[in-house]
Amino acid sequence: MTPSDIEAELKKIAALAQLETLPRFRSKPSVDDKAGTLAGKRFDPVTEADRQAEKAIRAHIEMVFPDHGFIGEETGSSNIDSEYCWIVDPVDGTRSFIAGLPSWGTLIGLLRNGEPIAGMMHQPFTGEFFISTGGLAWHEQAGNRDELVTSNTNSLDQAILMATAPEMFEHENLEAFTAVAQNVRLTRYGFDCYAYCMLAAGHIELVVEADLSPYDILPLVPLIENAGGIVTNWRGHRDLYGGRVIAAANVELHQQAIEIITFSSKR
Amino acid sequence: MTPSDIEAELKKIAALAQLETLPRFRSKPSVDDKAGTLAGKRFDPVTEADRQAEKAIRAHIEMVFPDHGFIGEETGSSNIDSEYCWIVDPVDGTRSFIAGLPSWGTLIGLLRNGEPIAGMMHQPFTGEFFISTGGLAWHEQAGNRDELVTSNTNSLDQAILMATAPEMFEHENLEAFTAVAQNVRLTRYGFDCYAYCMLAAGHIELVVEADLSPYDILPLVPLIENAGGIVTNWRGHRDLYGGRVIAAANVELHQQAIEIITFSSKR
């Protein structure tokens, strides 16, 4: 597959997912839903969006690439020893989704022999794509493309740090995150995958998170790296399968943050 | 002024503000800016956006309504004993703005004899208006209008709570906020004025904040109240000039949260 083949597939997949997610975003219970709720079935548009979008994506990939692997949040894994493997989180940021906030996204990544080679974040409410393939990374909205380039701020006290929510950290993870937060210019919460995209786009400098799943982070790795950033686990290793993740705009910031995390864990 | 006159003015003001804010959102330093930074002038697009937007809004109001009052974040107050007084925060959520996050907004309110009678939140990146005038409140995007109606969830353990950032709370304020947060279904951070709009739109049920300024909250009061919600200070009184603010989707939730806050402050 060429990079432009991959780009075309990523966008087809985003379009199919959007048909299932966007109509359910900010939806209210209908009379039927209310009757269902009374009968004990909870009105749950985000779970429906997640499930139906993944079903649509999986059906498309199985049809077009019957020999490719698939790792999904909802439907599990199949064929993961194939050369190519797709990894999908149809709605990353389900809590944002249920609160009506346009900070969730559809994540799709492509692994080749286990290595992330392409990825996309699509936010259908704002119409934004963050795409990486063929060694390039760009933002696209209403047909306009802008290259993603990370910030060259290389001093931690000038950096903006983000994480999805303070509640994602417990015990020693909380201590390490707090130690990093005490050394940056500004900490913001609440943006899920969108935060990694803002890092790739050069607007923020650090994302430090815990308890991620592989499909939460692997689709974002090519975006971050091809924009000039670095993403590893908290020990600084690139063998990323979720868990504790740090993304930084550049090597200097990454090193400064890792030192603080390491020191915090030794206390 | 009729409600439709007011709506037309609010939208004109939003359009003027957008000309100053949107081009500076996600802007990067130019060569000139970098030279300025080296010369000791910091590249500061959000302060420029704030100042230039307020200047444009103020000039417009002084031209069209020379006898009206004006309360601005940047340029201060004038003529505030007039029957009509405009209150403006050109960029509410400056920290979101600098982080590239589309969760800031331009706030404009109209007071009549000190009472908020109309208000608007405009988010130019998503193209969303949240408008209230003439006893109505609606969301408008790409010409589509939807009435704003708050949630009828009336049990705290089913409610979604929001606040701009955990750092806005200190000492007894933090204790009170934490006590409320421990009793809700979900707490989210990071959305400034957008959170009050999501409450008006029925997607979340509570916003509890501290350290607000009058222009942070007064433009939002008509939106919240005309959507069916209630907004007061933490003692439950409607004399709102900022400070500690609670907005709730309905009277039941408001009462439950106020009880927790009151109990927390007595411990």
Short mmCIF file of C-alpha atoms in Angstrom, two decimals:
data_model
loop_
_atom_site.label_atom_id
_atom_site.label_comp_id
_atom_site.label_asym_id
_atom_site.label_seq_id
_atom_site.Cartn_x
_atom_site.Cartn_y
_atom_site.Cartn_z
CA MET A 1 0.00 0.00 0.00
CA THR A 2 1.28 3.48 -0.87
CA PRO A 3 0.85 6.39 1.58
CA SER A 4 -1.92 7.83 -0.58
CA ASP A 5 -3.74 4.46 -0.63
CA ILE A 6 -3.53 4.48 3.15
CA GLU A 7 -4.76 8.08 3.38
CA ALA A 8 -7.74 7.23 1.18
CA GLU A 9 -8.59 4.21 3.37
CA LEU A 10 -8.25 6.22 6.61
CA LYS A 11 -10.70 8.81 5.27
CA LYS A 12 -13.19 6.18 4.08
CA ILE A 13 -13.08 4.59 7.52
CA ALA A 14 -13.60 8.02 9.17
CA ALA A 15 -16.61 8.67 6.95
CA LEU A 16 -18.16 5.30 7.85
CA ALA A 17 -17.54 5.87 11.56
CA GLN A 18 -18.97 9.40 11.43
CA LEU A 19 -22.29 8.04 10.14
CA GLU A 20 -22.59 6.12 13.42
CA THR A 21 -21.07 8.60 15.88
CA LEU A 22 -22.15 12.12 14.91
CA PRO A 23 -25.96 11.58 14.89
CA ARG A 24 -25.68 10.13 18.41
CA PHE A 25 -23.49 12.99 19.75
CA ARG A 26 -25.65 15.34 21.87
CA SER A 27 -28.70 13.18 21.16
CA LYS A 28 -31.52 13.18 23.69
CA PRO A 29 -33.74 10.25 24.73
CA SER A 30 -36.69 9.78 22.37
CA VAL A 31 -40.09 8.56 23.62
CA ASP A 32 -38.99 5.00 22.73
CA ASP A 33 -35.73 5.43 24.67
CA LYS A 34 -37.68 6.66 27.69
CA ALA A 35 -39.98 3.65 27.52
CA GLY A 36 -36.86 1.47 27.27
CA THR A 37 -35.35 3.22 30.30
CA LEU A 38 -38.51 2.53 32.29
CA ALA A 39 -38.26 -1.12 31.21
CA GLY A 40 -34.71 -1.21 32.62
CA LYS A 41 -32.75 -0.52 29.42
CA ARG A 42 -30.60 2.55 29.91
CA PHE A 43 -30.43 5.23 27.17
CA ASP A 44 -26.79 4.95 26.21
CA PRO A 45 -25.93 6.72 22.93
CA VAL A 46 -22.14 6.59 23.38
CA THR A 47 -22.00 2.81 23.79
CA GLU A 48 -24.18 2.50 20.71
CA ALA A 49 -21.94 4.93 18.79
CA ASP A 50 -18.83 2.98 19.84
CA ARG A 51 -20.29 -0.41 18.92
CA GLN A 52 -21.95 0.52 15.66
CA ALA A 53 -18.94 2.52 14.43
CA GLU A 54 -16.56 -0.35 15.17
CA LYS A 55 -18.91 -2.82 13.46
CA ALA A 56 -18.95 -0.62 10.35
CA ILE A 57 -15.15 -0.17 10.36
CA ARG A 58 -14.50 -3.86 10.89
CA ALA A 59 -16.91 -4.92 8.14
CA HIS A 60 -15.20 -2.50 5.73
CA ILE A 61 -11.68 -3.73 6.54
CA GLU A 62 -12.69 -7.41 6.36
CA MET A 63 -14.19 -6.76 2.93
CA VAL A 64 -11.33 -4.72 1.46
CA PHE A 65 -8.39 -6.40 3.23
CA PRO A 66 -9.51 -9.91 4.19
CA ASP A 67 -5.95 -10.91 5.18
CA HIS A 68 -5.28 -7.91 7.45
CA GLY A 69 -5.44 -8.07 11.22
CA PHE A 70 -7.78 -6.02 13.41
CA ILE A 71 -7.59 -4.78 17.00
CA GLY A 72 -10.74 -3.05 18.23
CA GLU A 73 -11.91 -1.65 21.53
CA GLU A 74 -15.33 -3.23 21.26
CA THR A 75 -15.01 -6.34 19.10
CA GLY A 76 -11.56 -7.58 20.13
CA SER A 77 -8.65 -8.81 18.03
CA SER A 78 -8.33 -11.08 15.04
CA ASN A 79 -5.54 -12.07 12.67
CA ILE A 80 -3.00 -9.98 14.57
CA ASP A 81 0.00 -11.88 13.17
CA SER A 82 -0.66 -10.49 9.69
CA GLU A 83 1.86 -8.10 8.11
CA TYR A 84 -0.74 -5.31 8.30
CA CYS A 85 -3.01 -4.80 11.29
CA TRP A 86 -5.58 -2.05 11.89
CA ILE A 87 -6.15 -0.74 15.40
CA VAL A 88 -9.30 1.22 16.16
CA ASP A 89 -10.92 3.19 18.96
CA PRO A 90 -14.20 4.38 17.44
CA VAL A 91 -14.92 6.90 20.24
CA ASP A 92 -11.83 7.82 22.25
CA GLY A 93 -13.13 10.08 25.02
CA THR A 94 -16.50 8.53 25.81
CA ARG A 95 -16.87 10.78 28.87
CA SER A 96 -16.43 13.88 26.72
CA PHE A 97 -18.95 12.44 24.27
CA ILE A 98 -21.64 11.98 26.92
CA ALA A 99 -21.02 15.51 28.26
CA GLY A 100 -21.56 17.03 24.78
CA LEU A 101 -17.93 18.18 24.52
CA PRO A 102 -16.25 18.10 21.07
CA SER A 103 -12.99 16.74 22.51
CA TRP A 104 -13.48 13.05 21.69
CA GLY A 105 -12.22 11.53 18.48
CA THR A 106 -12.20 8.46 16.27
CA LEU A 107 -8.76 6.84 16.29
CA ILE A 108 -7.51 4.55 13.54
CA GLY A 109 -3.98 3.24 13.26
CA LEU A 110 -2.17 0.90 10.89
CA LEU A 111 0.60 -1.39 12.15
CA ARG A 112 3.07 -3.12 9.84
CA ASN A 113 4.82 -6.05 11.50
CA GLY A 114 3.78 -4.54 14.84
CA GLU A 115 5.17 -1.06 14.08
CA PRO A 116 2.74 1.91 13.81
CA ILE A 117 3.21 3.29 10.26
CA ALA A 118 0.09 5.43 9.87
CA GLY A 119 -2.65 6.90 12.02
CA MET A 120 -5.56 9.28 12.12
CA MET A 121 -7.63 11.18 14.65
CA HIS A 122 -10.94 12.42 13.26
CA GLN A 123 -13.24 14.82 15.15
CA PRO A 124 -16.45 14.88 13.13
CA PHE A 125 -18.17 17.75 15.04
CA THR A 126 -15.35 20.21 14.23
CA GLY A 127 -14.58 18.45 10.94
CA GLU A 128 -10.90 18.09 11.82
CA PHE A 129 -8.55 15.37 10.62
CA PHE A 130 -5.10 14.78 12.10
CA ILE A 131 -3.41 12.33 9.71
CA SER A 132 -0.02 10.70 9.43
CA THR A 133 1.21 8.41 6.68
CA GLY A 134 4.34 8.12 4.54
CA GLY A 135 6.45 9.94 7.11
CA LEU A 136 4.27 13.08 6.94
CA ALA A 137 1.79 14.44 9.50
CA TRP A 138 -0.86 17.08 8.84
CA HIS A 139 -4.07 18.74 10.10
CA GLU A 140 -6.89 18.96 7.60
CA GLN A 141 -10.15 20.89 7.88
CA ALA A 142 -12.51 21.98 5.10
CA GLY A 143 -9.93 20.83 2.56
CA ASN A 144 -7.11 22.96 4.00
CA ARG A 145 -3.96 21.10 4.99
CA ASP A 146 -1.41 22.31 7.52
CA GLU A 147 1.75 20.42 8.32
CA LEU A 148 1.96 19.34 11.96
CA VAL A 149 5.16 20.53 13.64
CA THR A 150 5.77 20.23 17.37
CA SER A 151 6.80 23.16 19.55
CA ASN A 152 10.48 24.04 19.93
CA THR A 153 9.95 25.20 23.52
CA ASN A 154 12.56 23.11 25.29
CA SER A 155 12.37 24.34 28.86
CA LEU A 156 9.89 22.61 31.16
CA ASP A 157 8.91 25.83 32.95
CA GLN A 158 7.62 27.19 29.62
CA ALA A 159 5.70 24.02 28.69
CA ILE A 160 1.94 23.36 28.68
CA LEU A 161 1.07 19.91 30.07
CA MET A 162 -2.17 18.04 29.44
CA ALA A 163 -3.89 14.90 30.72
CA THR A 164 -7.42 13.63 30.27
CA ALA A 165 -8.37 13.90 33.94
CA PRO A 166 -6.64 14.08 37.32
CA GLU A 167 -8.62 10.97 38.35
CA MET A 168 -6.59 8.81 35.93
CA PHE A 169 -3.64 8.90 38.38
CA GLU A 170 -3.42 6.93 41.61
CA HIS A 171 -0.72 6.40 44.25
CA GLU A 172 2.82 6.65 42.78
CA ASN A 173 1.41 7.62 39.37
CA LEU A 174 -0.29 10.62 40.98
CA GLU A 175 2.93 11.59 42.75
CA ALA A 176 4.91 11.45 39.50
CA PHE A 177 2.30 13.40 37.52
CA THR A 178 2.03 16.04 40.26
CA ALA A 179 5.82 16.40 40.29
CA VAL A 180 5.84 17.09 36.53
CA ALA A 181 2.85 19.45 36.83
CA GLN A 182 4.63 21.48 39.52
CA ASN A 183 7.44 22.21 37.06
CA VAL A 184 5.46 23.35 34.01
CA ARG A 185 3.95 26.69 33.02
CA LEU A 186 0.35 25.44 32.81
CA THR A 187 -1.59 22.17 33.22
CA ARG A 188 -4.89 21.54 31.44
CA TYR A 189 -7.32 18.62 31.60
CA GLY A 190 -10.22 17.30 29.58
CA PHE A 191 -9.17 16.56 26.01
CA ASP A 192 -8.40 12.84 25.53
CA CYS A 193 -6.80 12.11 22.11
CA TYR A 194 -7.23 15.76 21.15
CA ALA A 195 -4.38 16.64 23.54
CA TYR A 196 -1.88 14.48 21.59
CA CYS A 197 -3.03 16.18 18.39
CA MET A 198 -2.46 19.63 19.94
CA LEU A 199 1.02 18.45 20.88
CA ALA A 200 1.67 17.32 17.29
CA ALA A 201 0.34 20.72 16.10
CA GLY A 202 2.76 22.64 18.34
CA HIS A 203 0.18 24.22 20.71
CA ILE A 204 1.12 22.27 23.83
CA GLU A 205 4.36 20.54 24.80
CA LEU A 206 3.61 17.54 27.04
CA VAL A 207 0.99 14.86 27.59
CA VAL A 208 1.49 12.58 30.59
CA GLU A 209 -1.12 9.87 31.14
CA ALA A 210 -1.69 6.53 32.83
CA ASP A 211 -3.93 3.50 32.29
CA LEU A 212 -4.14 3.78 28.50
CA SER A 213 -5.08 0.88 26.25
CA PRO A 214 -3.12 0.06 23.07
CA TYR A 215 -5.89 1.49 20.83
CA ASP A 216 -5.79 4.78 22.84
CA ILE A 217 -2.19 5.51 21.88
CA LEU A 218 -0.84 3.42 18.96
CA PRO A 219 -2.90 5.27 16.29
CA LEU A 220 -1.40 8.54 17.59
CA VAL A 221 2.26 7.45 17.52
CA PRO A 222 2.93 8.24 13.82
CA LEU A 223 1.23 11.66 14.23
CA ILE A 224 3.44 12.60 17.16
CA GLU A 225 6.68 11.21 15.74
CA ASN A 226 6.27 12.55 12.21
CA ALA A 227 5.48 16.01 13.65
CA GLY A 228 8.86 15.94 15.45
CA GLY A 229 7.71 14.73 18.86
CA ILE A 230 8.60 11.71 20.97
CA VAL A 231 6.27 9.25 22.70
CA THR A 232 7.34 6.53 25.12
CA ASN A 233 6.32 4.83 28.32
CA TRP A 234 7.31 6.47 31.63
CA ARG A 235 10.62 4.60 31.64
CA GLY A 236 11.49 6.27 28.35
CA HIS A 237 11.14 3.12 26.22
CA ARG A 238 9.31 3.06 22.94
CA ASP A 239 7.67 -0.37 23.48
CA LEU A 240 4.24 1.18 23.86
CA TYR A 241 1.20 -0.95 24.51
CA GLY A 242 -0.71 1.61 26.57
CA GLY A 243 -0.33 1.92 30.32
CA ARG A 244 1.74 4.93 31.37
CA VAL A 245 2.51 7.17 28.41
CA ILE A 246 4.49 10.37 27.99
CA ALA A 247 4.50 12.41 24.78
CA ALA A 248 6.78 15.41 24.43
CA ALA A 249 7.33 18.05 21.77
CA ASN A 250 11.07 17.36 21.65
CA VAL A 251 13.87 15.27 23.15
CA GLU A 252 14.95 17.95 25.66
CA LEU A 253 11.49 18.23 27.23
CA HIS A 254 11.07 14.46 27.20
CA GLN A 255 14.33 14.03 29.09
CA GLN A 256 13.48 16.70 31.69
CA ALA A 257 10.05 15.16 32.35
CA ILE A 258 11.38 11.57 32.49
CA GLU A 259 13.99 12.67 35.06
CA ILE A 260 11.28 14.09 37.30
CA ILE A 261 9.15 10.95 36.93
CA THR A 262 12.14 8.69 37.67
CA PHE A 263 13.19 10.76 40.69
CA SER A 264 9.61 10.75 42.01
CA SER A 265 9.42 6.94 41.79
CA LYS A 266 12.69 6.55 43.72
CA ARG A 267 11.60 8.66 46.70
CA MET B 1 -34.92 47.44 22.12
CA THR B 2 -36.87 44.35 20.99
CA PRO B 3 -35.43 40.86 21.44
CA SER B 4 -34.73 40.66 17.72
CA ASP B 5 -32.88 44.02 17.83
CA ILE B 6 -30.78 42.63 20.65
CA GLU B 7 -30.13 39.36 18.77
CA ALA B 8 -28.97 41.33 15.73
CA GLU B 9 -26.61 43.44 17.88
CA LEU B 10 -25.20 40.38 19.66
CA LYS B 11 -24.39 38.78 16.32
CA LYS B 12 -22.80 41.94 14.94
CA ILE B 13 -20.63 42.15 18.04
CA ALA B 14 -19.68 38.46 17.67
CA ALA B 15 -18.69 39.04 14.04
CA LEU B 16 -16.50 42.02 14.98
CA ALA B 17 -14.85 40.07 17.80
CA GLN B 18 -14.23 37.04 15.56
CA LEU B 19 -12.20 39.19 13.15
CA GLU B 20 -9.78 39.81 16.02
CA THR B 21 -9.80 36.44 17.79
CA LEU B 22 -9.96 33.68 15.17
CA PRO B 23 -6.91 34.67 13.08
CA ARG B 24 -4.84 34.70 16.30
CA PHE B 25 -6.13 31.30 17.51
CA ARG B 26 -3.45 28.63 16.90
CA SER B 27 -1.18 31.27 15.36
CA LYS B 28 2.57 30.72 15.49
CA PRO B 29 5.30 33.30 15.99
CA SER B 30 6.33 34.96 12.72
CA VAL B 31 9.92 36.04 12.06
CA ASP B 32 8.97 39.51 13.37
CA ASP B 33 7.48 38.02 16.53
CA LYS B 34 10.63 36.00 17.09
CA ALA B 35 12.75 39.14 16.70
CA GLY B 36 10.41 40.83 19.20
CA THR B 37 10.82 37.93 21.61
CA LEU B 38 14.58 38.23 21.40
CA ALA B 39 14.19 41.95 22.09
CA GLY B 40 12.25 41.10 25.26
CA LYS B 41 8.69 41.39 23.86
CA ARG B 42 6.86 38.13 24.36
CA PHE B 43 4.75 36.64 21.52
CA ASP B 44 1.33 36.81 23.11
CA PRO B 45 -1.52 36.26 20.61
CA VAL B 46 -4.23 35.73 23.24
CA THR B 47 -3.64 39.06 24.98
CA GLU B 48 -3.70 40.74 21.59
CA ALA B 49 -6.93 38.89 20.68
CA ASP B 50 -8.51 39.93 23.99
CA ARG B 51 -7.49 43.59 23.69
CA GLN B 52 -8.24 44.11 20.01
CA ALA B 53 -11.61 42.33 20.22
CA GLU B 54 -12.69 44.41 23.20
CA LYS B 55 -11.54 47.59 21.48
CA ALA B 56 -13.66 46.69 18.42
CA ILE B 57 -16.70 45.79 20.54
CA ARG B 58 -16.44 48.93 22.64
CA ALA B 59 -16.06 51.20 19.61
CA HIS B 60 -19.14 49.62 18.03
CA ILE B 61 -21.29 50.03 21.16
CA GLU B 62 -20.15 53.61 21.75
CA MET B 63 -21.09 54.44 18.17
CA VAL B 64 -24.49 52.72 18.07
CA PHE B 65 -25.55 53.27 21.72
CA PRO B 66 -23.66 56.32 23.01
CA ASP B 67 -25.77 56.45 26.19
CA HIS B 68 -25.30 52.76 27.15
CA GLY B 69 -22.89 51.56 29.82
CA PHE B 70 -19.98 49.18 29.22
CA ILE B 71 -18.14 46.72 31.46
CA GLY B 72 -15.12 45.08 29.85
CA GLU B 73 -12.38 42.74 31.00
CA GLU B 74 -9.65 44.73 29.32
CA THR B 75 -10.82 48.34 29.08
CA GLY B 76 -12.76 48.71 32.33
CA SER B 77 -16.19 50.22 33.03
CA SER B 78 -17.93 53.36 31.89
CA ASN B 79 -21.44 54.77 32.21
CA ILE B 80 -22.58 51.82 34.34
CA ASP B 81 -25.57 53.70 35.83
CA SER B 82 -27.28 53.76 32.42
CA GLU B 83 -30.52 51.80 31.96
CA TYR B 84 -28.69 49.47 29.54
CA CYS B 85 -25.19 48.22 30.15
CA TRP B 86 -23.12 45.77 28.03
CA ILE B 87 -20.74 43.38 29.75
CA VAL B 88 -18.04 41.69 27.69
CA ASP B 89 -15.31 39.06 28.02
CA PRO B 90 -13.77 38.90 24.52
CA VAL B 91 -11.85 35.65 25.21
CA ASP B 92 -13.22 33.69 28.15
CA GLY B 93 -10.81 30.78 28.55
CA THR B 94 -7.47 32.34 27.65
CA ARG B 95 -5.63 29.20 28.82
CA SER B 96 -7.65 27.06 26.42
CA PHE B 97 -6.94 29.60 23.69
CA ILE B 98 -3.17 29.39 24.14
CA ALA B 99 -3.32 25.57 24.19
CA GLY B 100 -5.16 25.50 20.83
CA LEU B 101 -8.34 24.06 22.40
CA PRO B 102 -11.70 25.17 20.96
CA SER B 103 -13.27 25.50 24.43
CA TRP B 104 -12.89 29.28 24.89
CA GLY B 105 -15.63 31.69 23.89
CA THR B 106 -16.56 35.32 23.43
CA LEU B 107 -19.08 36.37 26.09
CA ILE B 108 -21.43 39.33 25.68
CA GLY B 109 -24.25 40.20 28.09
CA LEU B 110 -26.80 42.98 28.29
CA LEU B 111 -27.94 44.29 31.68
CA ARG B 112 -31.08 46.43 32.11
CA ASN B 113 -31.08 48.31 35.40
CA GLY B 114 -28.47 45.85 36.62
CA GLU B 115 -30.45 42.74 35.67
CA PRO B 116 -29.07 40.39 32.96
CA ILE B 117 -31.73 40.33 30.21
CA ALA B 118 -29.75 38.88 27.28
CA GLY B 119 -26.49 37.09 26.67
CA MET B 120 -24.42 35.22 24.14
CA MET B 121 -21.50 32.80 24.01
CA HIS B 122 -19.87 32.57 20.60
CA GLN B 123 -17.22 29.96 19.71
CA PRO B 124 -15.89 31.03 16.32
CA PHE B 125 -13.75 27.92 15.62
CA THR B 126 -16.78 25.58 15.85
CA GLY B 127 -19.15 28.29 14.59
CA GLU B 128 -21.47 27.84 17.56
CA PHE B 129 -23.71 30.51 19.07
CA PHE B 130 -25.48 30.09 22.41
CA ILE B 131 -27.94 33.00 22.60
CA SER B 132 -30.60 34.17 25.01
CA THR B 133 -32.93 37.14 24.61
CA GLY B 134 -36.66 37.79 25.05
CA GLY B 135 -37.03 34.90 27.50
CA LEU B 136 -35.76 32.34 24.95
CA ALA B 137 -32.45 30.47 24.80
CA TRP B 138 -31.07 28.60 21.80
CA HIS B 139 -27.99 27.01 20.17
CA GLU B 140 -27.29 28.07 16.60
CA GLN B 141 -24.78 26.58 14.16
CA ALA B 142 -24.70 26.86 10.37
CA GLY B 143 -28.13 28.53 10.52
CA ASN B 144 -29.77 25.69 12.47
CA ARG B 145 -31.43 26.66 15.73
CA ASP B 146 -32.11 24.31 18.63
CA GLU B 147 -33.89 25.37 21.78
CA LEU B 148 -31.73 25.02 24.89
CA VAL B 149 -33.42 22.93 27.59
CA THR B 150 -31.63 21.79 30.72
CA SER B 151 -31.51 18.16 31.85
CA ASN B 152 -34.30 16.75 34.00
CA THR B 153 -31.88 14.46 35.85
CA ASN B 154 -32.64 15.41 39.43
CA SER B 155 -30.48 13.03 41.43
CA LEU B 156 -26.93 14.10 42.21
CA ASP B 157 -25.50 10.60 41.76
CA GLN B 158 -26.64 10.71 38.10
CA ALA B 159 -25.27 14.20 37.43
CA ILE B 160 -22.23 15.29 35.42
CA LEU B 161 -20.26 18.08 37.13
CA MET B 162 -17.84 20.45 35.44
CA ALA B 163 -15.32 23.12 36.44
CA THR B 164 -12.63 24.89 34.44
CA ALA B 165 -9.71 23.44 36.42
CA PRO B 166 -9.08 21.83 39.81
CA GLU B 167 -6.51 24.58 40.49
CA MET B 168 -9.29 27.21 40.74
CA PHE B 169 -10.18 25.87 44.21
CA GLU B 170 -8.18 26.48 47.38
CA HIS B 171 -8.66 25.68 51.09
CA GLU B 172 -12.37 25.54 52.05
CA ASN B 173 -13.41 26.05 48.42
CA LEU B 174 -11.51 22.90 47.46
CA GLU B 175 -13.11 20.97 50.31
CA ALA B 176 -16.59 22.03 49.22
CA PHE B 177 -15.95 21.26 45.53
CA THR B 178 -14.43 17.87 46.39
CA ALA B 179 -17.46 17.05 48.54
CA VAL B 180 -19.81 17.76 45.61
CA ALA B 181 -17.55 15.85 43.19
CA GLN B 182 -17.63 12.78 45.46
CA ASN B 183 -21.40 12.65 45.11
CA VAL B 184 -21.81 12.93 41.33
CA ARG B 185 -21.63 10.40 38.52
CA LEU B 186 -18.75 12.09 36.67
CA THR B 187 -16.55 15.19 36.98
CA ARG B 188 -14.91 16.85 33.97
CA TYR B 189 -12.54 19.79 33.67
CA GLY B 190 -11.30 22.10 30.97
CA PHE B 191 -14.17 23.95 29.29
CA ASP B 192 -14.59 27.46 30.77
CA CYS B 193 -17.81 29.17 29.53
CA TYR B 194 -18.51 26.19 27.26
CA ALA B 195 -19.44 24.16 30.37
CA TYR B 196 -22.32 26.53 31.24
CA CYS B 197 -23.53 26.25 27.64
CA MET B 198 -23.48 22.43 27.86
CA LEU B 199 -25.54 22.75 31.05
CA ALA B 200 -28.05 25.01 29.26
CA ALA B 201 -28.15 22.47 26.41
CA GLY B 202 -28.96 19.58 28.76
CA HIS B 203 -25.71 17.58 28.35
CA ILE B 204 -24.32 18.15 31.85
CA GLU B 205 -26.09 18.99 35.10
CA LEU B 206 -23.79 21.05 37.34
CA VAL B 207 -21.05 23.66 37.12
CA VAL B 208 -19.36 24.62 40.40
CA GLU B 209 -16.62 27.27 40.20
CA ALA B 210 -14.74 29.82 42.28
CA ASP B 211 -12.92 33.09 41.64
CA LEU B 212 -15.05 34.22 38.70
CA SER B 213 -15.29 37.83 37.57
CA PRO B 214 -18.63 39.50 36.78
CA TYR B 215 -17.98 39.32 33.00
CA ASP B 216 -17.26 35.55 33.31
CA ILE B 217 -20.78 34.75 34.49
CA LEU B 218 -23.32 37.57 33.97
CA PRO B 219 -23.51 37.08 30.15
CA LEU B 220 -24.34 33.40 30.81
CA VAL B 221 -27.14 33.97 33.34
CA PRO B 222 -29.99 34.50 30.81
CA LEU B 223 -28.83 31.40 28.86
CA ILE B 224 -28.94 29.21 31.94
CA GLU B 225 -32.19 30.58 33.37
CA ASN B 226 -34.13 30.66 30.10
CA ALA B 227 -33.10 27.05 29.42
CA GLY B 228 -34.68 26.03 32.75
CA GLY B 229 -31.58 26.08 34.95
CA ILE B 230 -30.64 28.00 38.07
CA VAL B 231 -27.45 29.92 38.79
CA THR B 232 -26.50 31.45 42.16
CA ASN B 233 -23.56 32.00 44.45
CA TRP B 234 -22.57 29.15 46.82
CA ARG B 235 -24.96 30.46 49.49
CA GLY B 236 -27.84 30.02 47.05
CA HIS B 237 -28.42 33.72 46.45
CA ARG B 238 -28.93 35.21 43.02
CA ASP B 239 -26.88 38.38 43.65
CA LEU B 240 -24.13 37.25 41.32
CA TYR B 241 -21.08 39.37 40.71
CA GLY B 242 -18.68 36.49 40.13
CA GLY B 243 -16.75 34.82 42.93
CA ARG B 244 -18.11 31.38 43.85
CA VAL B 245 -20.78 30.28 41.38
CA ILE B 246 -23.01 27.23 41.10
CA ALA B 247 -25.19 26.49 38.08
CA ALA B 248 -27.60 23.57 38.13
CA ALA B 249 -29.96 22.02 35.59
CA ASN B 250 -32.88 22.24 37.99
CA VAL B 251 -33.94 23.28 41.50
CA GLU B 252 -33.64 19.77 42.97
CA LEU B 253 -30.00 19.36 41.93
CA HIS B 254 -29.21 22.91 43.02
CA GLN B 255 -30.61 22.23 46.47
CA GLN B 256 -28.71 18.92 46.86
CA ALA B 257 -25.40 20.53 45.84
CA ILE B 258 -25.93 23.63 48.02
CA GLU B 259 -26.61 21.37 51.02
CA ILE B 260 -23.29 19.58 50.49
CA ILE B 261 -21.42 22.89 50.09
CA THR B 262 -23.06 24.33 53.23
CA PHE B 263 -22.35 21.20 55.26
CA SER B 264 -18.72 21.18 54.08
CA SER B 265 -18.22 24.81 55.18
CA LYS B 266 -19.62 24.06 58.67
CA ARG B 267 -17.24 21.18 59.39
#
